């Protein structure tokens, strides 16, 4: 019984994570990250991801503050924020966020406030989206573990 | 291009002229000139010396001759006299001797001295005593003449002296000449060296500023041009000097010739004059003697011993003594008082000489003459020689000339001459010599009156001047060349010509005075040459010679100077072109470096962007475009890298690394890299490394890989749809002795000819590599290699289209392909082979190839690698270690109909520690002994040898003997290419456990074997990690990143491998942490950080370390304080998201050791870290 549930959950997990990849939320780096997690550091991925999200909200806040003022935008600050965001998103494997960051950075380089604001909104949206998705994933993981199963290795390729 | 053309032109021109010989050329004529000059001088000196000596001897001889003749004459005269008187009276003759001796008294001194000469006569004894006396007298008479003779040497000496003076002058002149020439030469030399030095200085400057402004060049040019003009001026001066020298020489020699001619003339003239004078004097003396004879025998004896007949006879007989006289006559002094008595006594009247028409008288008959008019006294001729017998009875006093003569003669007591007048009868010009005959002996200091008183008669002799002179000249040599005039110069206002002709060269004449013994009369002899001065060839020839030599030498020098000028000009041009070429070369290198760098940077941007673009949501079409663009961009980058490589190699800036590496691993890498392409084309790719090649060698792996990749890439490019590419590595020593080859593959390859299609990897014929190996010098060189070096021989054999024979020569030339169509058909730039060759040369090896169109090509190269120390094993291998441990000791059977391919397979298996047997077919496998099949872990069957039916037999064999075997061997099928469906189909039959896609390589083989052999056992990825963990365990690592998430990820990743990680978030913090002493083993540094970025931080860290190291080295700080290391250098690895080359270079520049792309990937991290942490 339990094993059936576990298998079901495992399949569900697999499908979910594959869908995340396919929809472009995540990329290889996330699996790399997952590989880093082992018995010694069971919550490594979750920890990193939560760090990432905290970082995101913080950075987005500061950036939105910078961009709020219509005429005296500190693009340098925004740029460093975007850079940070890009770096962390690529480290985590948040592909969509990263892509938005790239265009964000371009806007920033040409000091396009409108574009920046748009990108900022997009980043905000994307990261929140990812956050919920990953939350679901972690929940699934937790369920599997509770059910006594192991989290299956997912080969994306 | 144009530059190189010009250069070529110039060099070829120069080669023709061969500038090096030019200087010698210049020196030779100088030497030649000097030689000529000295030769000429020596010649001139010699000639002069010889000439003067000859002259001296000549003059001496002449003297002697004269003396001798005189003696002879006198002697014969005496002989005559004696013979005449010997019969009549001897005593008188003695008296005569007595009488005559006092007259000669004064001349004893000279006679004594001369007697030495005439000792011959003395020895003749007594009978010649008289002769001796006379000889003395004769010599005494000669004394007057002798004096000049004796003086002559003095004269000669004087002349010699004069000549010496002249010689001195000429030698002085000559010396001056040589001084001048020497001076000119020295001046020239100094100038040349000076200008050369100046030129050199300029050259130096020129070299210092390779691209110096043209002004300077121009200046140098003008200076050289100036030097050329200078040289020409000097040459002109030299030629002028030569010309004037030759003119001077001509003048000098000519002058000498004229002088000599004059001298000869003078000598001859003097000689003639002397001889004439002598002869005359001899006659004079004789006449004198005759007068004494008359006085003695006519007046002294009574009755007279002489009558007309005796006189006639005597005079006739002694006429030879007076060859110059035409006749002698004796006239008696008859005062008027005694005229009648006298006339009566003789029986004829005294006749008067016809004076009025003396000049016209032709035939005078004395009977026709009138009787002499009455006068105080008369001088009628009583005796006369037969020749003048017509004047007997003619009164001599009646002729004006004769009268004057007679008067002077009796007054002076000496012989007296008349002025020349037409002689009677002969009508020749002549003179009459008159001697007075005295009746008593007069004292030597008798007064004129006494003399007149004592006079009793007169003896006259007439001289016929022309015949006289002619006779005389006949006796002398070279009468043809000389014309002689004799003048009576008593009357200074009017010279009377006594003899001579009008012929001859009047311009030059010599006058010698004649002394005929009459002081009141002066005579002169004028001599001149009959012929004009001949053209002085002796003067002209050498001077013309000198002139010609001068012009020749001048011409040669002129040519030389011209050539020097052209060569200098060429040199100048060359230098200019060289500078330009160098500048162009530098510009080219700079251009290449700049352009390739400048292209690379944006290319990286393009590539990066394309990659990002591909990461975005693209539809299939867009993706395809993007991928194509990306691929092209990659090709372009690799091309640029190649060009940069080429430029680097050309400028010699490329240096090879020296790190230990596993050659087999590299080859695996290359084959896996290229296997895709090869498999696409259906080409079989095989790698074989001889067992004698050590696992680890020291060299430059990346360059080695580059060469191999290039060669194999080419092979793949040029091989179409069939055949194989076979890479083999051997020790060069293995090939050296073909007879003792142990390596199976090599043996087979060497045994095969290229045409034999038999045993190659794929079965298609290939070119035998032996052909290219043979050409390697280094391969067979006997020189002993270093023991820590090995020479590898790598061969890449393909069955491609081959290289056309005519293109084989230029295959290694950069940007040259076999032909232009190649690049159209196959693409590529043709730079790869050239680079490969250069690289091989850098590895102290050689590269060669053999190729046959249509069959294929085989490229081979050698390279010297270091032997790795035994304990260093390559860490890269370690990840396979476990697998290999698993496989070691297993046995396998390889079934392959191709021997070489089977050997390759065996080689791969051997690497895994699996020993393999080979059989050529399934049938063979069935039939071979069971023991061979025992304990087989696997059977590898090549697809070519696959045969279902036969295999089923084998399978059956196995299943039947299942009991005996501990386990059923796994069956592997080796295929070049197999689609997935094929694979699954094969597998599904159950006959085969796995299909292995060739090329075989370690990693693939391990994977396959692991999957199949280790039944169901999953590959453990942790194993690899463990390796990394092994590497990083317990290592203190500092991670510097401003990004929290990144930091965390990095930390997590590193911790995973067992490292102790410390994180800091800024460069400054990192700096503080890394200030020695610290415990960190490595540092990962983010590049882009606020405040202080990674570059800056690293630079500072390195600075700190340097300071500390310096302090430690100088002993300022004890090393213990800083514990473990004697010198600090913490490895710093950059973490960066962008993979642009430029960034990488900058990392290295600021002192970083490595480079890890972010986000971390295991492989990358591993390779980056592995370099710093030796496995413990």
mmCIF file of C-alpha atoms in Angstrom, chain B residues 883-1063:
data_model
loop_
_atom_site.group_PDB
_atom_site.id
_atom_site.type_symbol
_atom_site.label_atom_id
_atom_site.label_comp_id
_atom_site.label_asym_id
_atom_site.label_seq_id
_atom_site.Cartn_x
_atom_site.Cartn_y
_atom_site.Cartn_z
ATOM 1 C CA UNK B 883 36.544 0.087 -12.885
ATOM 2 C CA UNK B 884 39.873 -1.176 -14.001
ATOM 3 C CA UNK B 885 40.318 -2.888 -10.713
ATOM 4 C CA UNK B 886 37.064 -4.615 -11.328
ATOM 5 C CA UNK B 887 38.071 -5.805 -14.728
ATOM 6 C CA UNK B 888 41.632 -6.800 -14.079
ATOM 7 C CA UNK B 889 42.286 -10.424 -14.665
ATOM 8 C CA UNK B 890 39.297 -11.086 -16.842
ATOM 9 C CA UNK B 891 39.685 -12.891 -20.079
ATOM 10 C CA UNK B 892 38.136 -12.094 -23.371
ATOM 11 C CA UNK B 893 37.918 -13.546 -26.810
ATOM 12 C CA UNK B 894 38.045 -11.283 -29.806
ATOM 13 C CA UNK B 895 36.569 -12.603 -32.976
ATOM 14 C CA UNK B 896 37.594 -10.517 -35.914
ATOM 15 C CA UNK B 897 38.551 -11.397 -39.432
ATOM 16 C CA UNK B 898 40.941 -8.487 -39.563
ATOM 17 C CA UNK B 899 44.026 -8.985 -37.589
ATOM 18 C CA UNK B 900 44.962 -5.412 -37.048
ATOM 19 C CA UNK B 901 41.503 -4.503 -35.935
ATOM 20 C CA UNK B 902 41.550 -7.348 -33.546
ATOM 21 C CA UNK B 903 44.846 -6.099 -32.195
ATOM 22 C CA UNK B 904 43.322 -2.698 -31.671
ATOM 23 C CA UNK B 905 40.499 -4.233 -29.772
ATOM 24 C CA UNK B 906 42.917 -6.257 -27.738
ATOM 25 C CA UNK B 907 44.855 -3.119 -26.981
ATOM 26 C CA UNK B 908 41.785 -1.410 -25.659
ATOM 27 C CA UNK B 909 40.968 -4.416 -23.529
ATOM 28 C CA UNK B 910 44.461 -4.600 -22.250
ATOM 29 C CA UNK B 911 44.136 -1.079 -20.983
ATOM 30 C CA UNK B 912 41.351 -2.315 -18.779
ATOM 31 C CA UNK B 913 43.460 -5.172 -17.595
ATOM 32 C CA UNK B 914 41.604 -7.696 -19.657
ATOM 33 C CA UNK B 915 43.650 -10.252 -21.501
ATOM 34 C CA UNK B 916 42.307 -11.245 -24.845
ATOM 35 C CA UNK B 917 42.699 -14.019 -27.351
ATOM 36 C CA UNK B 918 42.083 -13.538 -30.981
ATOM 37 C CA UNK B 919 40.421 -15.782 -33.448
ATOM 38 C CA UNK B 920 39.664 -14.812 -36.951
ATOM 39 C CA UNK B 921 36.143 -16.125 -37.300
ATOM 40 C CA UNK B 922 33.236 -17.625 -35.446
ATOM 41 C CA UNK B 923 33.900 -20.944 -37.005
ATOM 42 C CA UNK B 924 37.408 -20.850 -35.732
ATOM 43 C CA UNK B 925 36.131 -19.955 -32.330
ATOM 44 C CA UNK B 926 33.929 -23.005 -32.362
ATOM 45 C CA UNK B 927 36.669 -25.294 -33.351
ATOM 46 C CA UNK B 928 39.352 -23.978 -31.112
ATOM 47 C CA UNK B 929 39.999 -25.813 -27.977
ATOM 48 C CA UNK B 930 37.688 -25.612 -25.099
ATOM 49 C CA UNK B 931 40.378 -24.524 -22.728
ATOM 50 C CA UNK B 932 40.630 -21.338 -24.603
ATOM 51 C CA UNK B 933 37.009 -20.709 -24.067
ATOM 52 C CA UNK B 934 37.229 -21.449 -20.428
ATOM 53 C CA UNK B 935 36.664 -18.697 -17.981
ATOM 54 C CA UNK B 936 35.886 -16.216 -20.656
ATOM 55 C CA UNK B 937 34.264 -13.137 -19.294
ATOM 56 C CA UNK B 938 33.323 -11.773 -22.650
ATOM 57 C CA UNK B 939 33.420 -12.329 -26.325
ATOM 58 C CA UNK B 940 33.809 -9.376 -28.617
ATOM 59 C CA UNK B 941 32.699 -9.968 -32.178
ATOM 60 C CA UNK B 942 33.264 -7.532 -34.936
ATOM 61 C CA UNK B 943 30.298 -6.850 -37.041
ATOM 62 C CA UNK B 944 32.153 -7.964 -40.130
ATOM 63 C CA UNK B 945 32.697 -11.344 -38.587
ATOM 64 C CA UNK B 946 29.137 -11.607 -37.457
ATOM 65 C CA UNK B 947 27.165 -14.420 -38.826
ATOM 66 C CA UNK B 948 23.973 -15.495 -37.272
ATOM 67 C CA UNK B 949 24.129 -19.151 -38.134
ATOM 68 C CA UNK B 950 27.673 -19.597 -37.102
ATOM 69 C CA UNK B 951 27.067 -17.693 -33.995
ATOM 70 C CA UNK B 952 24.194 -19.925 -33.045
ATOM 71 C CA UNK B 953 26.577 -22.803 -33.245
ATOM 72 C CA UNK B 954 28.927 -21.056 -30.886
ATOM 73 C CA UNK B 955 26.098 -20.088 -28.633
ATOM 74 C CA UNK B 956 25.041 -23.638 -28.470
ATOM 75 C CA UNK B 957 28.515 -24.634 -27.575
ATOM 76 C CA UNK B 958 28.437 -22.283 -24.668
ATOM 77 C CA UNK B 959 25.026 -23.305 -23.444
ATOM 78 C CA UNK B 960 25.989 -26.928 -23.692
ATOM 79 C CA UNK B 961 29.055 -26.487 -21.649
ATOM 80 C CA UNK B 962 27.345 -24.173 -19.232
ATOM 81 C CA UNK B 963 27.996 -26.576 -16.542
ATOM 82 C CA UNK B 964 31.680 -26.493 -16.962
ATOM 83 C CA UNK B 965 31.883 -22.787 -17.214
ATOM 84 C CA UNK B 966 31.377 -20.783 -14.154
ATOM 85 C CA UNK B 967 29.568 -18.164 -16.067
ATOM 86 C CA UNK B 968 28.386 -17.546 -19.533
ATOM 87 C CA UNK B 969 30.532 -14.996 -21.298
ATOM 88 C CA UNK B 970 28.871 -11.831 -22.330
ATOM 89 C CA UNK B 971 28.672 -11.260 -26.026
ATOM 90 C CA UNK B 972 29.532 -7.854 -27.424
ATOM 91 C CA UNK B 973 29.128 -6.818 -30.982
ATOM 92 C CA UNK B 974 31.558 -4.177 -32.234
ATOM 93 C CA UNK B 975 30.039 -1.992 -34.899
ATOM 94 C CA UNK B 976 31.149 1.126 -36.648
ATOM 95 C CA UNK B 977 27.702 2.450 -36.804
ATOM 96 C CA UNK B 978 24.411 1.133 -35.730
ATOM 97 C CA UNK B 979 21.119 2.848 -35.415
ATOM 98 C CA UNK B 980 19.181 2.606 -32.242
ATOM 99 C CA UNK B 981 16.689 0.282 -33.865
ATOM 100 C CA UNK B 982 19.437 -1.981 -35.012
ATOM 101 C CA UNK B 983 20.863 -2.022 -31.569
ATOM 102 C CA UNK B 984 17.637 -2.809 -29.892
ATOM 103 C CA UNK B 985 16.902 -5.427 -32.493
ATOM 104 C CA UNK B 986 20.181 -7.107 -31.862
ATOM 105 C CA UNK B 987 19.688 -6.959 -28.185
ATOM 106 C CA UNK B 988 16.189 -8.252 -28.379
ATOM 107 C CA UNK B 989 17.295 -11.421 -30.057
ATOM 108 C CA UNK B 990 18.945 -12.235 -26.788
ATOM 109 C CA UNK B 991 22.004 -13.383 -28.523
ATOM 110 C CA UNK B 992 23.926 -10.265 -27.854
ATOM 111 C CA UNK B 993 24.240 -8.452 -24.616
ATOM 112 C CA UNK B 994 25.409 -5.113 -25.908
ATOM 113 C CA UNK B 995 26.413 -3.377 -29.085
ATOM 114 C CA UNK B 996 29.552 -1.282 -28.761
ATOM 115 C CA UNK B 997 29.936 1.524 -31.206
ATOM 116 C CA UNK B 998 33.414 2.024 -32.428
ATOM 117 C CA UNK B 999 35.782 3.779 -32.074
ATOM 118 C CA UNK B 1000 36.634 1.914 -28.984
ATOM 119 C CA UNK B 1001 37.773 4.042 -26.182
ATOM 120 C CA UNK B 1002 38.266 3.478 -22.566
ATOM 121 C CA UNK B 1003 35.384 5.414 -21.178
ATOM 122 C CA UNK B 1004 32.887 3.915 -23.578
ATOM 123 C CA UNK B 1005 34.194 0.468 -23.019
ATOM 124 C CA UNK B 1006 34.105 0.841 -19.276
ATOM 125 C CA UNK B 1007 30.559 2.046 -19.402
ATOM 126 C CA UNK B 1008 29.443 -0.788 -21.556
ATOM 127 C CA UNK B 1009 31.277 -3.419 -19.615
ATOM 128 C CA UNK B 1010 30.132 -2.073 -16.328
ATOM 129 C CA UNK B 1011 26.555 -2.015 -17.420
ATOM 130 C CA UNK B 1012 26.655 -5.487 -18.763
ATOM 131 C CA UNK B 1013 29.126 -7.301 -16.592
ATOM 132 C CA UNK B 1014 28.306 -5.876 -13.260
ATOM 133 C CA UNK B 1015 24.859 -7.227 -13.532
ATOM 134 C CA UNK B 1016 22.337 -4.536 -12.897
ATOM 135 C CA UNK B 1017 24.721 -2.795 -10.620
ATOM 136 C CA UNK B 1018 24.235 0.818 -11.183
ATOM 137 C CA UNK B 1019 26.977 3.106 -12.053
ATOM 138 C CA UNK B 1020 27.877 4.956 -8.988
ATOM 139 C CA UNK B 1021 28.291 8.564 -9.687
ATOM 140 C CA UNK B 1022 29.525 9.037 -6.175
ATOM 141 C CA UNK B 1023 32.577 7.165 -7.073
ATOM 142 C CA UNK B 1024 33.757 9.955 -9.157
ATOM 143 C CA UNK B 1025 32.843 12.433 -6.547
ATOM 144 C CA UNK B 1026 34.731 10.495 -4.079
ATOM 145 C CA UNK B 1027 37.694 11.035 -6.214
ATOM 146 C CA UNK B 1028 37.167 14.713 -6.131
ATOM 147 C CA UNK B 1029 36.476 14.506 -2.476
ATOM 148 C CA UNK B 1030 39.656 12.692 -2.097
ATOM 149 C CA UNK B 1031 41.276 15.606 -3.710
ATOM 150 C CA UNK B 1032 39.557 18.282 -1.697
ATOM 151 C CA UNK B 1033 39.106 16.567 1.611
ATOM 152 C CA UNK B 1034 40.132 18.567 4.584
ATOM 153 C CA UNK B 1035 41.286 21.369 2.409
ATOM 154 C CA UNK B 1036 40.798 24.884 3.617
ATOM 155 C CA UNK B 1037 39.076 26.793 0.895
ATOM 156 C CA UNK B 1038 38.063 30.392 0.827
ATOM 157 C CA UNK B 1039 35.135 31.406 -1.307
ATOM 158 C CA UNK B 1040 34.814 35.032 -2.166
ATOM 159 C CA UNK B 1041 31.565 36.166 -3.685
ATOM 160 C CA UNK B 1042 29.294 39.062 -3.053
ATOM 161 C CA UNK B 1043 26.267 37.055 -4.075
ATOM 162 C CA UNK B 1044 24.867 35.177 -1.141
ATOM 163 C CA UNK B 1045 23.215 32.528 -3.237
ATOM 164 C CA UNK B 1046 26.301 31.937 -5.294
ATOM 165 C CA UNK B 1047 28.327 31.779 -2.165
ATOM 166 C CA UNK B 1048 26.040 29.238 -0.690
ATOM 167 C CA UNK B 1049 26.059 27.137 -3.813
ATOM 168 C CA UNK B 1050 29.786 27.200 -4.096
ATOM 169 C CA UNK B 1051 30.095 26.409 -0.448
ATOM 170 C CA UNK B 1052 27.697 23.579 -0.805
ATOM 171 C CA UNK B 1053 29.480 22.205 -3.818
ATOM 172 C CA UNK B 1054 32.870 22.323 -2.202
ATOM 173 C CA UNK B 1055 31.650 20.999 1.081
ATOM 174 C CA UNK B 1056 30.220 18.145 -0.810
ATOM 175 C CA UNK B 1057 33.735 17.120 -1.687
ATOM 176 C CA UNK B 1058 34.860 17.345 1.867
ATOM 177 C CA UNK B 1059 36.464 20.713 1.855
ATOM 178 C CA UNK B 1060 36.333 23.084 4.736
ATOM 179 C CA UNK B 1061 34.862 26.190 3.278
ATOM 180 C CA UNK B 1062 35.046 29.707 4.538
ATOM 181 C CA UNK B 1063 33.004 32.358 2.829
#
